[in-house]
């Protein structure tokens, strides 16, 4: 099952991000967010609102697309959201092939982690 959530800026009380996850933990997580999202949160703070829960993952992707379309995306100058895509492109359950894992491993060897 999946959820659809939105993040609300504390200064304007307007939504700035729409997302989906397989549980509520993703809605509250600050990991793997884009730079614009981080800038807003660091400067103004945010509130989480769960819009839908207990949805099938495919339904959640469709709802995410619907809400991103409703509010529009800032990076293409048509709305409020800092989402970088139109939504619905989650990769829940994605498992890379052995070939892909080898390629990642090869490019990562010798790289110094900061």
Coordinates of C-alpha atoms in Angstrom, one line a residue:
X1 CA 0.0 0.0 0.0
X2 CA 1.1 3.6 -0.6
X3 CA 0.5 7.2 0.6
X4 CA 0.4 10.6 -1.2
X5 CA 1.6 13.6 0.8
X6 CA 2.3 17.2 0.4
X7 CA 4.8 19.5 2.1
X8 CA 3.6 23.0 3.2
X9 CA 5.9 26.0 3.6
X10 CA 5.5 27.5 7.1
X11 CA 5.9 31.1 5.8
X12 CA 3.2 31.1 3.2
X13 CA 1.2 28.1 4.2
X14 CA 1.3 27.0 0.5
X15 CA 2.3 23.6 -0.8
X16 CA 5.8 23.3 -2.2
X17 CA 6.2 19.5 -2.8
X18 CA 3.9 16.5 -3.6
X19 CA 5.2 13.0 -3.1
X20 CA 4.4 9.4 -2.7
X21 CA 5.8 6.6 -0.5
X22 CA 5.0 3.1 0.7
X23 CA 4.6 4.4 4.3
X24 CA 4.4 7.7 6.2
X25 CA 8.2 7.6 7.0
X26 CA 8.9 8.9 3.5
X27 CA 6.7 11.9 4.0
X28 CA 8.8 12.9 7.0
X29 CA 12.2 11.9 5.6
X30 CA 14.7 14.6 4.6
X31 CA 16.9 12.1 2.6
X32 CA 17.1 12.2 -1.1
X33 CA 15.5 15.6 -1.6
X34 CA 16.4 18.0 -4.4
X35 CA 18.4 21.2 -3.7
X36 CA 15.4 23.5 -4.1
X37 CA 13.4 21.4 -1.5
X38 CA 16.4 21.6 0.9
X39 CA 16.7 25.4 0.5
X40 CA 13.0 25.9 1.3
X41 CA 13.0 23.6 4.3
X42 CA 16.2 25.2 5.7
X43 CA 14.9 28.7 5.3
X44 CA 11.2 28.4 6.2
X45 CA 10.5 24.9 7.7
X46 CA 7.7 22.7 6.6
X47 CA 4.6 20.8 7.6
X48 CA 3.6 17.4 6.3
X49 CA 0.0 16.6 5.2
X50 CA -1.0 13.1 4.3
X51 CA -3.5 13.4 1.4
X52 CA -4.3 9.8 0.8
X53 CA -3.2 6.6 2.6
X54 CA -3.9 2.9 2.0
X55 CA -3.7 3.3 -1.8
X56 CA -2.5 0.8 -4.4
X57 CA 1.0 2.1 -5.6
X58 CA -0.3 2.6 -9.1
X59 CA -3.2 4.7 -7.8
X60 CA -0.8 6.7 -5.7
X61 CA 1.3 7.5 -8.8
X62 CA -1.8 8.7 -10.6
X63 CA -2.8 10.9 -7.6
X64 CA 0.8 12.3 -7.5
X65 CA 0.6 13.3 -11.2
X66 CA -2.9 14.9 -10.6
X67 CA -1.7 17.0 -7.7
X68 CA 1.5 18.1 -9.4
X69 CA -0.5 19.1 -12.4
X70 CA -2.9 21.0 -10.2
X71 CA -0.2 23.1 -8.4
X72 CA 2.3 23.2 -11.2
X73 CA 6.1 23.1 -11.1
X74 CA 8.4 26.0 -10.3
X75 CA 11.3 24.7 -12.4
X76 CA 9.2 25.0 -15.6
X77 CA 7.6 28.3 -14.5
X78 CA 4.1 27.1 -14.2
X79 CA 3.5 26.7 -10.5
X80 CA 4.5 26.4 -6.8
X81 CA 6.1 23.0 -6.5
X82 CA 9.8 22.2 -6.4
X83 CA 9.1 18.7 -7.8
X84 CA 11.5 18.1 -10.7
X85 CA 9.2 15.8 -12.6
X86 CA 5.5 15.5 -13.4
X87 CA 5.2 12.6 -10.9
X88 CA 4.2 9.0 -11.3
X89 CA 7.8 7.9 -12.1
X90 CA 8.6 6.2 -8.8
X91 CA 10.8 3.1 -8.8
X92 CA 9.4 1.1 -5.9
X93 CA 10.7 -2.4 -6.1
X94 CA 13.2 -1.7 -8.8
X95 CA 16.1 -4.2 -8.7
X96 CA 19.1 -3.4 -10.9
X97 CA 20.4 -6.2 -13.2
X98 CA 23.8 -7.8 -12.4
X99 CA 25.2 -6.0 -15.4
X100 CA 24.1 -2.6 -14.0
X101 CA 25.5 -3.5 -10.6
X102 CA 28.9 -4.4 -12.1
X103 CA 28.9 -1.1 -14.1
X104 CA 28.2 0.9 -10.9
X105 CA 30.8 -1.1 -9.0
X106 CA 33.4 -0.5 -11.7
X107 CA 32.9 3.3 -11.8
X108 CA 32.9 3.5 -8.0
X109 CA 36.1 1.7 -7.4
X110 CA 38.9 4.0 -6.3
X111 CA 36.6 7.0 -5.8
X112 CA 37.2 8.7 -2.5
X113 CA 33.9 9.3 -0.6
X114 CA 33.6 12.7 1.0

